[in-house]
Tab-separated table of C-alpha atoms in Angstrom:
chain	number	residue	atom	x	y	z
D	12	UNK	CA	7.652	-16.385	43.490
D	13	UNK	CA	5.070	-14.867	41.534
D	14	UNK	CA	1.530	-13.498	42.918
D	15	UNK	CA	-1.271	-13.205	40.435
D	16	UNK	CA	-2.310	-9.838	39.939
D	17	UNK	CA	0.857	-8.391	41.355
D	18	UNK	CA	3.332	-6.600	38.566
D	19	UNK	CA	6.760	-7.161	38.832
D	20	UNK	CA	9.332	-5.012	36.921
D	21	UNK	CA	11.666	-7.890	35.256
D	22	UNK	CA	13.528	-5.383	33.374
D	23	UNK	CA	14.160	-1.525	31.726
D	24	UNK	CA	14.606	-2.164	28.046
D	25	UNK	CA	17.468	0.450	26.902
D	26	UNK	CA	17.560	1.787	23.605
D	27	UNK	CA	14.520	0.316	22.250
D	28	UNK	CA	11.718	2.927	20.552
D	29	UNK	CA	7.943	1.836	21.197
D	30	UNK	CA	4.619	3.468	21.590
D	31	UNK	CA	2.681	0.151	22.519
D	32	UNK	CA	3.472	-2.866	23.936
D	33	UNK	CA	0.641	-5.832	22.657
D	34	UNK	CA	0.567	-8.559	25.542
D	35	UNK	CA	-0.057	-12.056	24.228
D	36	UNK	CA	-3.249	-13.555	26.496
D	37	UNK	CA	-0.855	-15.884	27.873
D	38	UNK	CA	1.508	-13.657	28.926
D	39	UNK	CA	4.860	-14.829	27.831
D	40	UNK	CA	5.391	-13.195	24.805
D	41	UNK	CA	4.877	-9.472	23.424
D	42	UNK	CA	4.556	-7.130	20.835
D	43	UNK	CA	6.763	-4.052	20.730
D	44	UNK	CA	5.808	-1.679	18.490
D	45	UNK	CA	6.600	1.243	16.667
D	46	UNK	CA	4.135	2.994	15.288
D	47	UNK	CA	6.215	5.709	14.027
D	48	UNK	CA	8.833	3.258	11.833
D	49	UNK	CA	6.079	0.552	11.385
D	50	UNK	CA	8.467	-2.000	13.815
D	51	UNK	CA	6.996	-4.694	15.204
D	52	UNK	CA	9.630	-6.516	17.484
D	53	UNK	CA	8.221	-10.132	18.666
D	54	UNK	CA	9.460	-10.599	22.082
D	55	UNK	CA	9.867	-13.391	24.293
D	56	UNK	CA	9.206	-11.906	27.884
D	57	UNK	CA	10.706	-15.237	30.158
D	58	UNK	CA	13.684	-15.309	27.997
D	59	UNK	CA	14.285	-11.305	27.726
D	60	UNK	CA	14.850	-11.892	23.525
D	61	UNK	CA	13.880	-10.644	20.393
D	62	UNK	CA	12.715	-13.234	17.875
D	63	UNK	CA	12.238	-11.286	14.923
D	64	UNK	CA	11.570	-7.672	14.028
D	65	UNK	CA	9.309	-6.806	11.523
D	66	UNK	CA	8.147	-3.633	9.219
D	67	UNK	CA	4.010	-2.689	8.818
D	68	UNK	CA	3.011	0.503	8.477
D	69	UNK	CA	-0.128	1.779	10.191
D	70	UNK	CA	-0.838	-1.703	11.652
D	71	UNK	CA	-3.581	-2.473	14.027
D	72	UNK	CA	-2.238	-5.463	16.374
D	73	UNK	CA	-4.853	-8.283	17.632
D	74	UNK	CA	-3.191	-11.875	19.226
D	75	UNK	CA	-5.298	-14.912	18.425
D	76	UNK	CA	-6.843	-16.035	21.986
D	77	UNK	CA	-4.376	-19.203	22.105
D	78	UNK	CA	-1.572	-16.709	21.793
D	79	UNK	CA	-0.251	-18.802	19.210
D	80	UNK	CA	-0.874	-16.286	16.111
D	81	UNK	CA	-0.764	-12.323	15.598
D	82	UNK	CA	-2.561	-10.888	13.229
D	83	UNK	CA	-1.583	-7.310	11.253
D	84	UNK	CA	-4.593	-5.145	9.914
D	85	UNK	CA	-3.833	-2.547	7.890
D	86	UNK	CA	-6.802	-0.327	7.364
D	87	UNK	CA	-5.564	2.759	5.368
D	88	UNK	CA	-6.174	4.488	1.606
D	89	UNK	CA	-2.009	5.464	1.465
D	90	UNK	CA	-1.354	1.877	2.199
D	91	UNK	CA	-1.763	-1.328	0.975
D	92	UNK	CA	-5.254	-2.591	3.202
D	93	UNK	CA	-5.048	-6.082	4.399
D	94	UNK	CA	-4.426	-8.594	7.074
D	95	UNK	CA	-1.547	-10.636	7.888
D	96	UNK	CA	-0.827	-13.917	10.314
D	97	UNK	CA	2.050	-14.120	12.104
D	98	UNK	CA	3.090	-16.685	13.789
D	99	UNK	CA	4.471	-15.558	18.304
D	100	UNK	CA	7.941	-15.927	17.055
D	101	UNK	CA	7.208	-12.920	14.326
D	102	UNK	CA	6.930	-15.530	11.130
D	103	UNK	CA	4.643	-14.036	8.359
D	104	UNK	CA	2.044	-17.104	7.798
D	105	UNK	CA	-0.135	-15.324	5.635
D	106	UNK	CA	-0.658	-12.332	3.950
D	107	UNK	CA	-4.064	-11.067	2.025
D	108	UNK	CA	-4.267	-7.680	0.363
D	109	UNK	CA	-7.805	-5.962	0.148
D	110	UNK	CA	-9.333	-2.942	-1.042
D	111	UNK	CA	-11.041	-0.757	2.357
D	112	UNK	CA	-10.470	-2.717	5.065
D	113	UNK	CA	-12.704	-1.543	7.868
D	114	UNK	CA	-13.086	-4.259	10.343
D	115	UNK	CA	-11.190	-7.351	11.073
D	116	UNK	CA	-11.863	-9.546	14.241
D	117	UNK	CA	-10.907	-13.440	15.765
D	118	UNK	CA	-13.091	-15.314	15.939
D	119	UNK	CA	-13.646	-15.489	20.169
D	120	UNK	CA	-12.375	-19.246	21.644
D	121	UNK	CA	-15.504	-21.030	22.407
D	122	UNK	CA	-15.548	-22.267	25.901
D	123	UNK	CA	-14.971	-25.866	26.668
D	124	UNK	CA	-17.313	-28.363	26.621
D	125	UNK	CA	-15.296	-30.494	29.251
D	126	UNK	CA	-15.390	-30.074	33.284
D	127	UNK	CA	-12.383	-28.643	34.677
D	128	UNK	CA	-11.891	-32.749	36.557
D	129	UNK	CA	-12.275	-34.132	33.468
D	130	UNK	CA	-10.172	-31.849	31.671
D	131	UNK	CA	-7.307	-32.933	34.582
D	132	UNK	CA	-8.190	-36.709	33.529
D	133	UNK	CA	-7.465	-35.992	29.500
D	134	UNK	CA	-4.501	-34.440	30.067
D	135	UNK	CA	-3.060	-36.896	32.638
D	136	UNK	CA	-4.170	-39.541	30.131
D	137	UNK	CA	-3.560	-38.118	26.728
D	138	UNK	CA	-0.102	-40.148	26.401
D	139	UNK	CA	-2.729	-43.621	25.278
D	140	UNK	CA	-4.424	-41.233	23.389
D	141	UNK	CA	-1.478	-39.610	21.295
D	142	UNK	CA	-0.345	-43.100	20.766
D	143	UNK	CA	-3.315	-44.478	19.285
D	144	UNK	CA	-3.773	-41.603	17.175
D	145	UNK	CA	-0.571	-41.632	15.364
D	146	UNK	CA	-1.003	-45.155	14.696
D	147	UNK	CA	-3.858	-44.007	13.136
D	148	UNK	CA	-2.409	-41.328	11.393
D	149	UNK	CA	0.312	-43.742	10.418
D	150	UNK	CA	-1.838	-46.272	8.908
D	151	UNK	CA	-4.370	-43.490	7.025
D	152	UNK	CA	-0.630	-41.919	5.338
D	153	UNK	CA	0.312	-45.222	4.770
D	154	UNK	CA	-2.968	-46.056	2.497
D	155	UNK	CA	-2.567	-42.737	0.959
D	156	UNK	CA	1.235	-43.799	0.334
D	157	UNK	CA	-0.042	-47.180	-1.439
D	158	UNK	CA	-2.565	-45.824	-3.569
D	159	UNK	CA	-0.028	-42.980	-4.376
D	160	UNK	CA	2.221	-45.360	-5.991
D	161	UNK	CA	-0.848	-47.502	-7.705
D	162	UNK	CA	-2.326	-44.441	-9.665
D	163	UNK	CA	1.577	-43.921	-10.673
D	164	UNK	CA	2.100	-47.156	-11.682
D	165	UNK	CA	-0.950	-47.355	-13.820
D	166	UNK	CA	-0.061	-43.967	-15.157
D	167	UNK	CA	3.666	-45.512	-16.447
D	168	UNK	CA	1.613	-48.667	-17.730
D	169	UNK	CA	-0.590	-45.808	-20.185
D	170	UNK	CA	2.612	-43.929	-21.021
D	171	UNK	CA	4.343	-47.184	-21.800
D	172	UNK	CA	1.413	-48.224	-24.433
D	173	UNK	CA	0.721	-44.986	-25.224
D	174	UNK	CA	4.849	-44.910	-26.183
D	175	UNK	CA	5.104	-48.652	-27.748
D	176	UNK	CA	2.105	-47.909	-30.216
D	177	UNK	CA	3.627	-44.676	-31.447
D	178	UNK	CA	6.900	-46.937	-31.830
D	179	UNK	CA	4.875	-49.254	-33.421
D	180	UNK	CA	2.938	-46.859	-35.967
D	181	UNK	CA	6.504	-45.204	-36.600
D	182	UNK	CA	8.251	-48.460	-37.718
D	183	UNK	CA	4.745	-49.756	-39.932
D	184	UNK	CA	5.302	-46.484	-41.391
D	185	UNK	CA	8.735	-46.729	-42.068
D	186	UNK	CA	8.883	-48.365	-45.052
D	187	UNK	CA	6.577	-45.986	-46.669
D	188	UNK	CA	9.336	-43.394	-46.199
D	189	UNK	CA	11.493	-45.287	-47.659
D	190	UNK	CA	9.621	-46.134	-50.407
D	191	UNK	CA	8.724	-42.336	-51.183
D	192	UNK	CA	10.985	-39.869	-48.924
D	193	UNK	CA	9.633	-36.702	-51.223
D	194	UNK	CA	6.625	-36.995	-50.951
D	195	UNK	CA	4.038	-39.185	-48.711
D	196	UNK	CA	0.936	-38.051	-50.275
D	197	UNK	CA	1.446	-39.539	-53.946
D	198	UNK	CA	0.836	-43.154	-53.204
Protein backbone atom coordinates (compact mmCIF):
# COMPACT_ATOMS: atom_id res chain seq x y z
CA UNK A 1 0.00 0.00 0.00
CA UNK A 2 1.14 3.28 -0.88
CA UNK A 3 1.57 6.40 1.65
CA UNK A 4 1.53 9.83 0.13
CA UNK A 5 4.64 11.53 0.51
CA UNK A 6 6.56 8.37 1.20
CA UNK A 7 9.12 7.21 -1.83
CA UNK A 8 9.27 3.83 -2.63
CA UNK A 9 12.11 2.37 -4.80
CA UNK A 10 9.99 0.20 -7.51
CA UNK A 11 13.02 -0.54 -9.39
CA UNK A 12 17.08 0.03 -10.49
CA UNK A 13 16.95 0.63 -14.20
CA UNK A 14 20.21 -1.26 -15.65
CA UNK A 15 21.88 -0.11 -18.57
CA UNK A 16 19.96 2.90 -19.25
CA UNK A 17 22.09 6.49 -19.64
CA UNK A 18 20.16 9.65 -18.15
CA UNK A 19 21.00 12.92 -16.59
CA UNK A 20 17.27 13.88 -15.71
CA UNK A 21 14.35 12.20 -15.09
CA UNK A 22 11.01 14.74 -16.00
CA UNK A 23 8.04 13.46 -13.70
CA UNK A 24 4.65 13.85 -15.35
CA UNK A 25 2.28 15.90 -12.56
CA UNK A 26 0.37 12.84 -12.31
CA UNK A 27 2.92 10.68 -11.61
CA UNK A 28 2.61 7.67 -13.77
CA UNK A 29 4.63 8.38 -16.51
CA UNK A 30 8.29 9.92 -17.06
CA UNK A 31 10.77 11.41 -19.03
CA UNK A 32 14.24 9.90 -19.24
CA UNK A 33 16.59 11.88 -20.70
CA UNK A 34 19.79 12.19 -22.16
CA UNK A 35 21.12 15.22 -22.49
CA UNK A 36 24.33 14.12 -23.81
CA UNK A 37 22.74 11.92 -27.03
CA UNK A 38 19.57 14.18 -27.13
CA UNK A 39 17.34 10.76 -25.92
CA UNK A 40 14.26 11.26 -24.64
CA UNK A 41 12.80 7.79 -23.52
CA UNK A 42 8.86 8.13 -22.61
CA UNK A 43 8.30 5.85 -19.80
CA UNK A 44 5.44 4.31 -18.28
CA UNK A 45 6.36 4.08 -14.45
CA UNK A 46 3.19 1.42 -13.27
CA UNK A 47 3.98 -0.72 -16.16
CA UNK A 48 8.03 -0.52 -15.92
CA UNK A 49 8.03 0.13 -20.15
CA UNK A 50 9.38 2.21 -22.64
CA UNK A 51 6.88 3.64 -25.12
CA UNK A 52 8.99 5.32 -27.46
CA UNK A 53 12.46 6.83 -27.52
CA UNK A 54 13.09 9.86 -29.12
CA UNK A 55 16.18 12.20 -30.45
CA UNK A 56 16.26 16.35 -29.51
CA UNK A 57 19.19 17.94 -29.03
CA UNK A 58 19.58 20.57 -26.32
CA UNK A 59 15.89 20.19 -25.32
CA UNK A 60 14.31 21.91 -22.43
CA UNK A 61 11.44 19.42 -21.08
CA UNK A 62 8.01 21.01 -19.63
CA UNK A 63 4.70 18.35 -19.18
CA UNK A 64 1.39 20.06 -19.85
CA UNK A 65 -0.41 20.22 -16.23
CA UNK A 66 -2.98 17.34 -17.33
CA UNK A 67 0.07 15.23 -18.00
CA UNK A 68 -1.41 14.43 -21.16
CA UNK A 69 1.24 16.39 -23.50
CA UNK A 70 5.17 17.11 -23.36
CA UNK A 71 6.44 19.77 -24.86
CA UNK A 72 10.33 20.06 -26.41
CA UNK A 73 11.95 23.66 -26.48
CA UNK A 74 14.85 24.01 -28.18
CA UNK A 75 16.43 27.33 -27.48
CA UNK A 76 19.91 27.30 -29.20
CA UNK A 77 21.86 29.32 -32.30
CA UNK A 78 23.71 25.63 -33.44
CA UNK A 79 20.28 24.18 -33.52
CA UNK A 80 17.21 24.40 -35.09
CA UNK A 81 15.01 26.77 -32.22
CA UNK A 82 11.53 25.62 -31.72
CA UNK A 83 8.93 23.79 -29.78
CA UNK A 84 7.47 20.50 -30.15
CA UNK A 85 4.17 18.52 -28.60
CA UNK A 86 4.39 15.24 -27.75
CA UNK A 87 1.94 13.32 -26.87
CA UNK A 88 2.84 10.83 -22.80
CA UNK A 89 3.35 7.90 -25.01
CA UNK A 90 6.41 9.94 -26.89
CA UNK A 91 4.16 10.73 -30.27
CA UNK A 92 5.42 13.98 -32.00
CA UNK A 93 1.96 16.06 -32.31
CA UNK A 94 3.46 19.07 -33.45
CA UNK A 95 6.43 20.58 -34.41
CA UNK A 96 7.15 24.58 -35.07
CA UNK A 97 10.58 25.85 -36.02
CA UNK A 98 11.52 29.52 -34.95
CA UNK A 99 14.26 31.83 -35.15
CA UNK A 100 15.66 32.76 -31.10
CA UNK A 101 13.58 31.06 -29.02
CA UNK A 102 13.95 32.50 -25.55
CA UNK A 103 10.97 31.63 -23.55
CA UNK A 104 8.28 29.11 -23.91
CA UNK A 105 5.67 28.40 -21.08
CA UNK A 106 1.92 26.37 -20.55
CA UNK A 107 -0.38 28.05 -20.09
CA UNK A 108 -1.12 27.24 -15.96
CA UNK A 109 -4.66 24.96 -15.54
CA UNK A 110 -7.13 27.36 -14.24
CA UNK A 111 -8.72 26.12 -11.13
CA UNK A 112 -12.18 24.73 -11.16
CA UNK A 113 -15.09 26.52 -10.96
CA UNK A 114 -17.02 23.46 -9.39
CA UNK A 115 -17.07 22.39 -5.48
CA UNK A 116 -15.19 19.39 -4.77
CA UNK A 117 -19.28 17.65 -3.80
CA UNK A 118 -20.37 18.72 -6.85
CA UNK A 119 -17.52 17.69 -8.76
CA UNK A 120 -18.28 13.93 -6.98
CA UNK A 121 -22.02 14.44 -8.36
CA UNK A 122 -20.74 15.12 -12.25
CA UNK A 123 -18.66 12.43 -12.29
CA UNK A 124 -21.02 9.88 -10.66
CA UNK A 125 -23.56 11.24 -13.16
CA UNK A 126 -21.68 11.95 -16.32
CA UNK A 127 -22.89 8.47 -17.93
CA UNK A 128 -26.69 10.68 -18.83
CA UNK A 129 -24.53 13.25 -19.75
CA UNK A 130 -22.10 11.41 -22.28
CA UNK A 131 -25.20 9.92 -23.68
CA UNK A 132 -27.01 12.92 -24.48
CA UNK A 133 -24.08 14.48 -25.87
CA UNK A 134 -23.24 12.03 -28.48
CA UNK A 135 -26.68 12.05 -29.57
CA UNK A 136 -26.00 15.39 -30.06
CA UNK A 137 -22.91 15.02 -31.67
CA UNK A 138 -24.57 12.36 -33.75
CA UNK A 139 -27.32 14.41 -35.00
CA UNK A 140 -24.95 17.83 -35.61
CA UNK A 141 -22.45 15.11 -38.00
CA UNK A 142 -25.40 13.84 -39.34
CA UNK A 143 -26.66 17.47 -40.71
CA UNK A 144 -23.19 18.13 -41.73
CA UNK A 145 -23.35 14.58 -43.56
CA UNK A 146 -26.71 15.74 -45.44
CA UNK A 147 -25.70 18.99 -46.53
CA UNK A 148 -22.31 17.34 -47.53
CA UNK A 149 -23.98 15.33 -50.08
CA UNK A 150 -26.52 18.36 -51.19
CA UNK A 151 -23.65 20.87 -52.13
CA UNK A 152 -22.21 17.61 -54.09
CA UNK A 153 -25.14 16.88 -55.72
CA UNK A 154 -25.74 20.36 -56.92
CA UNK A 155 -22.12 20.51 -57.88
CA UNK A 156 -22.70 17.15 -60.39
CA UNK A 157 -26.06 18.93 -61.56
CA UNK A 158 -23.48 22.23 -62.79
CA UNK A 159 -20.89 19.81 -64.16
CA UNK A 160 -23.60 17.87 -65.92
CA UNK A 161 -24.95 21.25 -67.77
CA UNK A 162 -21.86 22.69 -67.79
CA UNK A 163 -20.82 19.13 -69.83
CA UNK A 164 -24.23 18.73 -72.00
CA UNK A 165 -23.87 22.42 -73.38
CA UNK A 166 -20.28 21.92 -74.43
CA UNK A 167 -21.74 18.59 -76.08
CA UNK A 168 -24.25 20.58 -77.41
CA UNK A 169 -22.06 23.58 -78.88
CA UNK A 170 -19.63 20.72 -80.20
CA UNK A 171 -22.31 18.87 -82.28
CA UNK A 172 -24.07 22.61 -83.61
CA UNK A 173 -20.61 23.09 -84.61
CA UNK A 174 -20.05 20.04 -86.25
CA UNK A 175 -21.29 20.54 -89.38
CA UNK A 176 -19.29 23.60 -89.87
CA UNK A 177 -16.24 21.31 -89.77
CA UNK A 178 -17.47 19.42 -92.07
CA UNK A 179 -18.39 21.87 -94.28
CA UNK A 180 -14.81 23.59 -94.14
CA UNK A 181 -12.18 21.20 -92.22
CA UNK A 182 -9.14 23.71 -93.50
CA UNK A 183 -10.09 26.39 -92.45
CA UNK A 184 -13.00 27.76 -89.97
CA UNK A 185 -12.39 31.33 -90.39
CA UNK A 186 -13.33 31.73 -94.26
CA UNK A 187 -17.05 31.46 -93.98
Amino acid sequence: MRTPGRVLKLVTLKAKQANALFWSPTGKHMIIADGLNGKLEFYIVDMLMTMATVENFMAHIKWDPTGRYVVTVVASAVMEDGFYIWSLYGKLLYRTLKELVFQFALRPRPPSLLSEQKEKEVKKNLRPYVERYEEEDKEVLDLLSRQEMEKRRVMEEEWEMWINKWKQLHEEEKLQRKLCPWNHEQE
